Amino acid sequence: MKNFSQFWARNLSIYYMLLACFYFSLLGALSKILSEQINSVEIVFFRNLIGLFIILVALRKNREWGKGGKPVLLVFRGVIGAVGLLLFFHNIAHIDLGTAYTFQKTAPIYIALFSAYFLGERLSALGWCAIILGFVGIALIVQPHVGVSTNDIIGVCGGICMGAALTSVRELRRYYSTDVIILSFMFFVVSVMAGLLVAGEFGAGIFKFEFPNLFGWVLVALVGVSGYLYQLYVTKSYAATRKAGIPAAVSYADVVFSIVLGLALGDALPNALALAGIAVVIASGLLIAKEK
């Protein structure tokens, strides 16, 4: 028992990240069930509204704002992140969980590209190989020789949006505290989703507010709690290590968790080529994490 405790003490970062991955996958599974009652815009709205209240409470205790000076970049991060989240949750509702999460996990590929182009970061030969490998994995998942579906396009675009949003965070951290970056992100997500729902109510959009039943409201609360626990354990994981590449590599466990939870919800197992693509995308992400 003592050796077991010592093992976890030495690997707290991995333990916390595995918990984060589980709660992130659980969030997806709960959202998939909830999508039978309400649309993706509502799910994203409620998930971030709960998080917004939590971060506001945190800011009351810790009022570190940072020096500021990049409001346009804050807006960009919020809007592009909102679009990325909406596309991600749309796919959760319409395709198998494992594939939806894999598309979301392509974000590091685009982060590496955007960081090289916009932030002037140099990529090694290994980094370029990882990026090429990632696109090979995407091609195996999409399988363009069979036909590209709307959900495939949504998945790829979602990964690009999340990559752009997370790249902007790397620059924003020089000007704002983490809490302010998260607050602005959640504020814009809630605002964009609320705008879409209001537009739908007045006939100017396709998304209308739908009232869930009692079980649906329970799911809404669980989605919010799962999202909070995910953020909590991600933060703990990175705080418990000096090598960010370790939790970044372990974070791909949520793809495995999501496949298992998806199967439990009745998802079909992806075909052999798609499974190979998922494995290739994970390998690409691991290589990029190693570079960092």
Short mmCIF file of C-alpha atoms in Angstrom, two decimals:
data_model
loop_
_atom_site.label_atom_id
_atom_site.label_comp_id
_atom_site.label_asym_id
_atom_site.label_seq_id
_atom_site.Cartn_x
_atom_site.Cartn_y
_atom_site.Cartn_z
CA MET A 1 0.00 0.00 0.00
CA LYS A 2 2.88 2.33 0.82
CA ASN A 3 4.52 1.69 -2.56
CA PHE A 4 1.18 2.31 -4.27
CA SER A 5 0.81 5.66 -2.48
CA GLN A 6 4.35 6.64 -3.41
CA PHE A 7 3.67 5.73 -7.05
CA TRP A 8 0.66 8.06 -7.23
CA ALA A 9 2.53 10.79 -5.35
CA ARG A 10 5.23 10.68 -8.05
CA ASN A 11 2.67 10.62 -10.85
CA LEU A 12 0.02 13.05 -9.62
CA SER A 13 0.05 14.89 -12.94
CA ILE A 14 -0.89 11.72 -14.83
CA TYR A 15 -3.55 10.80 -12.25
CA TYR A 16 -5.16 14.25 -12.42
CA MET A 17 -5.11 14.28 -16.23
CA LEU A 18 -6.75 10.85 -16.40
CA LEU A 19 -9.51 12.16 -14.12
CA ALA A 20 -9.83 15.25 -16.33
CA CYS A 21 -10.11 13.04 -19.44
CA PHE A 22 -12.80 10.94 -17.81
CA TYR A 23 -14.89 13.97 -16.85
CA PHE A 24 -14.41 15.51 -20.31
CA SER A 25 -15.59 12.28 -21.95
CA LEU A 26 -18.48 12.07 -19.48
CA LEU A 27 -19.44 15.62 -20.43
CA GLY A 28 -19.64 14.47 -24.06
CA ALA A 29 -21.71 11.40 -23.22
CA LEU A 30 -24.15 13.43 -21.11
CA SER A 31 -24.39 16.03 -23.88
CA LYS A 32 -25.18 13.31 -26.41
CA ILE A 33 -28.08 12.13 -24.27
CA LEU A 34 -29.20 15.73 -23.67
CA SER A 35 -29.14 16.43 -27.43
CA GLU A 36 -32.29 14.32 -27.72
CA GLN A 37 -34.16 17.12 -25.91
CA ILE A 38 -32.36 20.37 -26.75
CA ASN A 39 -30.11 21.62 -29.55
CA SER A 40 -26.34 22.03 -29.51
CA VAL A 41 -26.52 25.81 -29.07
CA GLU A 42 -28.48 25.39 -25.84
CA ILE A 43 -26.08 22.75 -24.53
CA VAL A 44 -23.07 25.02 -25.15
CA PHE A 45 -24.98 27.94 -23.60
CA PHE A 46 -25.84 26.12 -20.36
CA ARG A 47 -22.44 24.41 -20.09
CA ASN A 48 -20.63 27.77 -20.21
CA LEU A 49 -23.21 29.73 -18.22
CA ILE A 50 -22.54 27.47 -15.23
CA GLY A 51 -18.80 27.84 -15.77
CA LEU A 52 -19.19 31.62 -16.02
CA PHE A 53 -20.74 31.82 -12.56
CA ILE A 54 -17.96 29.64 -11.14
CA ILE A 55 -15.18 31.79 -12.63
CA LEU A 56 -16.90 35.00 -11.43
CA VAL A 57 -16.81 33.64 -7.87
CA ALA A 58 -13.12 32.79 -8.34
CA LEU A 59 -12.35 36.32 -9.56
CA ARG A 60 -14.00 37.82 -6.47
CA LYS A 61 -11.38 36.03 -4.38
CA ASN A 62 -8.44 36.57 -6.71
CA ARG A 63 -8.54 39.88 -8.58
CA GLU A 64 -5.46 39.52 -10.72
CA TRP A 65 -6.27 40.95 -14.13
CA GLY A 66 -2.89 41.32 -15.80
CA LYS A 67 -1.56 44.40 -17.59
CA GLY A 68 -4.09 44.17 -20.45
CA GLY A 69 -3.72 45.79 -23.85
CA LYS A 70 -5.07 43.16 -26.28
CA PRO A 71 -8.88 43.56 -26.31
CA VAL A 72 -9.22 42.63 -30.00
CA LEU A 73 -7.35 39.39 -29.43
CA LEU A 74 -9.59 38.65 -26.42
CA VAL A 75 -12.67 39.10 -28.62
CA PHE A 76 -11.15 36.93 -31.34
CA ARG A 77 -10.36 34.15 -28.86
CA GLY A 78 -13.90 34.32 -27.48
CA VAL A 79 -15.71 34.28 -30.82
CA ILE A 80 -13.54 31.69 -32.60
CA GLY A 81 -13.60 29.52 -29.46
CA ALA A 82 -17.41 29.78 -29.34
CA VAL A 83 -17.65 28.64 -32.96
CA GLY A 84 -15.24 25.77 -32.26
CA LEU A 85 -17.26 24.62 -29.25
CA LEU A 86 -20.53 24.77 -31.18
CA LEU A 87 -19.09 22.66 -34.00
CA PHE A 88 -17.69 20.17 -31.48
CA PHE A 89 -21.00 19.76 -29.64
CA HIS A 90 -22.87 19.50 -32.93
CA ASN A 91 -20.73 16.51 -33.86
CA ILE A 92 -21.17 14.95 -30.41
CA ALA A 93 -24.90 14.88 -31.15
CA HIS A 94 -24.61 13.56 -34.71
CA ILE A 95 -21.62 11.18 -34.95
CA ASP A 96 -19.96 8.64 -32.67
CA LEU A 97 -18.25 10.13 -29.62
CA GLY A 98 -14.79 8.73 -30.40
CA THR A 99 -14.63 10.38 -33.82
CA ALA A 100 -16.07 13.66 -32.51
CA TYR A 101 -13.36 13.80 -29.83
CA THR A 102 -10.65 12.87 -32.31
CA PHE A 103 -11.59 15.81 -34.56
CA GLN A 104 -11.32 18.04 -31.48
CA LYS A 105 -7.92 16.51 -30.71
CA THR A 106 -6.56 17.72 -34.07
CA ALA A 107 -6.26 21.20 -32.52
CA PRO A 108 -2.54 20.74 -31.58
CA ILE A 109 -1.75 20.20 -35.28
CA TYR A 110 -3.17 23.63 -36.12
CA ILE A 111 -1.62 25.19 -32.99
CA ALA A 112 1.81 24.10 -34.23
CA LEU A 113 1.11 25.56 -37.68
CA PHE A 114 -0.40 28.83 -36.41
CA SER A 115 2.40 29.28 -33.85
CA ALA A 116 5.01 28.87 -36.59
CA TYR A 117 3.27 31.29 -38.95
CA PHE A 118 1.87 33.96 -36.59
CA LEU A 119 4.13 33.73 -33.52
CA GLY A 120 7.40 32.96 -35.30
CA GLU A 121 8.03 29.70 -33.45
CA ARG A 122 10.38 27.31 -35.21
CA LEU A 123 9.32 23.77 -35.99
CA SER A 124 11.85 20.97 -36.02
CA ALA A 125 11.85 18.21 -38.62
CA LEU A 126 10.04 16.03 -36.07
CA GLY A 127 7.41 18.74 -35.63
CA TRP A 128 6.73 18.92 -39.37
CA CYS A 129 6.56 15.12 -39.52
CA ALA A 130 3.99 15.16 -36.70
CA ILE A 131 1.87 17.73 -38.58
CA ILE A 132 1.97 15.70 -41.81
CA LEU A 133 1.15 12.57 -39.82
CA GLY A 134 -1.81 14.36 -38.28
CA PHE A 135 -3.25 15.26 -41.68
CA VAL A 136 -2.81 11.65 -42.78
CA GLY A 137 -4.85 10.62 -39.73
CA ILE A 138 -7.58 13.15 -40.58
CA ALA A 139 -7.71 11.78 -44.15
CA LEU A 140 -8.11 8.23 -42.80
CA ILE A 141 -11.00 9.32 -40.59
CA VAL A 142 -12.75 11.40 -43.26
CA GLN A 143 -12.02 8.88 -46.07
CA PRO A 144 -12.57 11.33 -48.96
CA HIS A 145 -12.52 8.46 -51.48
CA VAL A 146 -15.85 7.34 -49.98
CA GLY A 147 -17.32 10.84 -49.79
CA VAL A 148 -16.94 13.80 -47.45
CA SER A 149 -19.97 14.34 -45.21
CA THR A 150 -21.14 17.61 -43.67
CA ASN A 151 -20.16 16.29 -40.24
CA ASP A 152 -16.63 15.58 -41.49
CA ILE A 153 -16.32 19.20 -42.65
CA ILE A 154 -17.75 20.41 -39.34
CA GLY A 155 -15.24 18.23 -37.45
CA VAL A 156 -12.25 19.55 -39.41
CA CYS A 157 -13.44 23.17 -39.09
CA GLY A 158 -14.01 22.65 -35.36
CA GLY A 159 -10.41 21.48 -34.93
CA ILE A 160 -9.13 24.52 -36.85
CA CYS A 161 -11.23 26.91 -34.73
CA MET A 162 -10.05 25.34 -31.47
CA GLY A 163 -6.46 25.45 -32.71
CA ALA A 164 -6.78 29.16 -33.53
CA ALA A 165 -8.42 29.88 -30.17
CA LEU A 166 -5.75 28.05 -28.17
CA THR A 167 -2.94 29.67 -30.18
CA SER A 168 -4.31 33.07 -29.23
CA VAL A 169 -4.22 32.04 -25.56
CA ARG A 170 -0.43 31.61 -25.80
CA GLU A 171 -0.17 35.30 -26.72
CA LEU A 172 -2.89 36.48 -24.33
CA ARG A 173 -1.11 34.98 -21.31
CA ARG A 174 1.49 37.74 -21.67
CA TYR A 175 -1.19 40.38 -21.07
CA TYR A 176 -3.98 38.85 -18.95
CA SER A 177 -4.35 36.47 -16.03
CA THR A 178 -5.68 32.97 -16.67
CA ASP A 179 -8.96 33.79 -14.91
CA VAL A 180 -9.55 36.83 -17.14
CA ILE A 181 -8.86 34.80 -20.30
CA ILE A 182 -11.29 32.08 -19.19
CA LEU A 183 -13.88 34.66 -18.10
CA SER A 184 -13.79 36.50 -21.42
CA PHE A 185 -14.01 33.22 -23.31
CA MET A 186 -17.05 32.00 -21.38
CA PHE A 187 -18.68 35.44 -21.62
CA PHE A 188 -18.38 35.47 -25.40
CA VAL A 189 -19.54 31.85 -25.70
CA VAL A 190 -22.64 32.58 -23.59
CA SER A 191 -23.27 35.83 -25.51
CA VAL A 192 -22.92 34.22 -28.95
CA MET A 193 -25.15 31.26 -28.03
CA ALA A 194 -27.74 33.56 -26.41
CA GLY A 195 -27.73 35.69 -29.56
CA LEU A 196 -28.36 32.64 -31.75
CA LEU A 197 -31.23 31.50 -29.52
CA VAL A 198 -32.83 34.98 -29.46
CA ALA A 199 -32.50 35.23 -33.25
CA GLY A 200 -34.21 31.86 -33.58
CA GLU A 201 -37.10 32.98 -31.39
CA PHE A 202 -37.70 35.95 -33.71
CA GLY A 203 -37.50 33.84 -36.85
CA ALA A 204 -34.04 35.06 -37.86
CA GLY A 205 -32.23 31.80 -37.10
CA ILE A 206 -32.65 28.04 -36.99
CA PHE A 207 -31.99 27.51 -33.27
CA LYS A 208 -34.88 27.99 -30.86
CA PHE A 209 -34.95 27.60 -27.09
CA GLU A 210 -36.44 24.27 -26.09
CA PHE A 211 -37.40 23.50 -22.49
CA PRO A 212 -36.00 20.15 -21.34
CA ASN A 213 -37.98 17.94 -19.00
CA LEU A 214 -36.93 17.29 -15.40
CA PHE A 215 -34.40 14.64 -16.45
CA GLY A 216 -33.05 17.09 -19.00
CA TRP A 217 -32.46 19.74 -16.33
CA VAL A 218 -30.60 17.13 -14.26
CA LEU A 219 -28.43 16.43 -17.32
CA VAL A 220 -27.82 20.18 -17.77
CA ALA A 221 -26.55 20.38 -14.18
CA LEU A 222 -24.36 17.28 -14.63
CA VAL A 223 -22.89 18.68 -17.85
CA GLY A 224 -21.96 21.86 -15.96
CA VAL A 225 -20.44 19.92 -13.04
CA SER A 226 -18.51 17.63 -15.40
CA GLY A 227 -17.15 20.65 -17.25
CA TYR A 228 -16.05 22.25 -13.97
CA LEU A 229 -14.36 19.04 -12.76
CA TYR A 230 -12.61 18.73 -16.13
CA GLN A 231 -11.19 22.26 -15.82
CA LEU A 232 -10.25 21.65 -12.17
CA TYR A 233 -8.25 18.49 -12.83
CA VAL A 234 -6.61 19.85 -15.98
CA THR A 235 -5.35 22.78 -13.89
CA LYS A 236 -4.18 20.44 -11.12
CA SER A 237 -2.42 18.21 -13.65
CA TYR A 238 -0.34 20.99 -15.18
CA ALA A 239 0.37 22.46 -11.74
CA ALA A 240 1.71 19.09 -10.52
CA THR A 241 4.42 18.72 -13.16
CA ARG A 242 7.41 20.60 -14.51
CA LYS A 243 7.11 18.94 -17.91
CA ALA A 244 3.96 20.12 -19.70
CA GLY A 245 4.45 17.48 -22.38
CA ILE A 246 3.52 14.70 -19.92
CA PRO A 247 -0.07 15.77 -19.17
CA ALA A 248 -0.45 16.93 -22.79
CA ALA A 249 0.36 13.39 -23.95
CA VAL A 250 -1.89 11.74 -21.35
CA SER A 251 -4.77 14.05 -22.37
CA TYR A 252 -5.40 11.86 -25.43
CA ALA A 253 -6.91 9.29 -23.07
CA ASP A 254 -10.23 11.11 -23.46
CA VAL A 255 -10.49 9.69 -26.99
CA VAL A 256 -10.33 6.17 -25.52
CA PHE A 257 -12.82 7.03 -22.77
CA SER A 258 -15.19 8.60 -25.31
CA ILE A 259 -15.09 5.52 -27.56
CA VAL A 260 -16.00 3.29 -24.59
CA LEU A 261 -18.80 5.62 -23.41
CA GLY A 262 -20.03 5.98 -26.98
CA LEU A 263 -20.30 2.23 -27.38
CA ALA A 264 -22.25 2.09 -24.11
CA LEU A 265 -24.68 4.64 -25.58
CA GLY A 266 -25.13 2.60 -28.75
CA ASP A 267 -22.51 4.14 -31.07
CA ALA A 268 -21.18 1.89 -33.80
CA LEU A 269 -17.48 1.16 -33.63
CA PRO A 270 -15.61 3.20 -36.30
CA ASN A 271 -14.43 1.11 -39.25
CA ALA A 272 -10.84 -0.14 -39.50
CA LEU A 273 -9.61 2.86 -41.53
CA ALA A 274 -11.22 5.35 -39.12
CA LEU A 275 -9.73 3.54 -36.11
CA ALA A 276 -6.33 3.67 -37.82
CA GLY A 277 -6.88 7.40 -38.39
CA ILE A 278 -7.74 7.93 -34.73
CA ALA A 279 -4.52 6.13 -33.74
CA VAL A 280 -2.49 8.23 -36.21
CA VAL A 281 -3.98 11.52 -34.92
CA ILE A 282 -3.13 10.46 -31.35
CA ALA A 283 0.43 9.56 -32.42
CA SER A 284 0.74 12.97 -34.12
CA GLY A 285 -0.44 14.72 -30.95
CA LEU A 286 2.01 12.75 -28.82
CA LEU A 287 4.87 13.80 -31.09
CA ILE A 288 3.81 17.44 -30.92
CA ALA A 289 3.54 17.18 -27.10
CA LYS A 290 7.06 15.70 -27.04
CA GLU A 291 8.29 18.72 -29.01
CA LYS A 292 6.90 21.03 -26.28
#
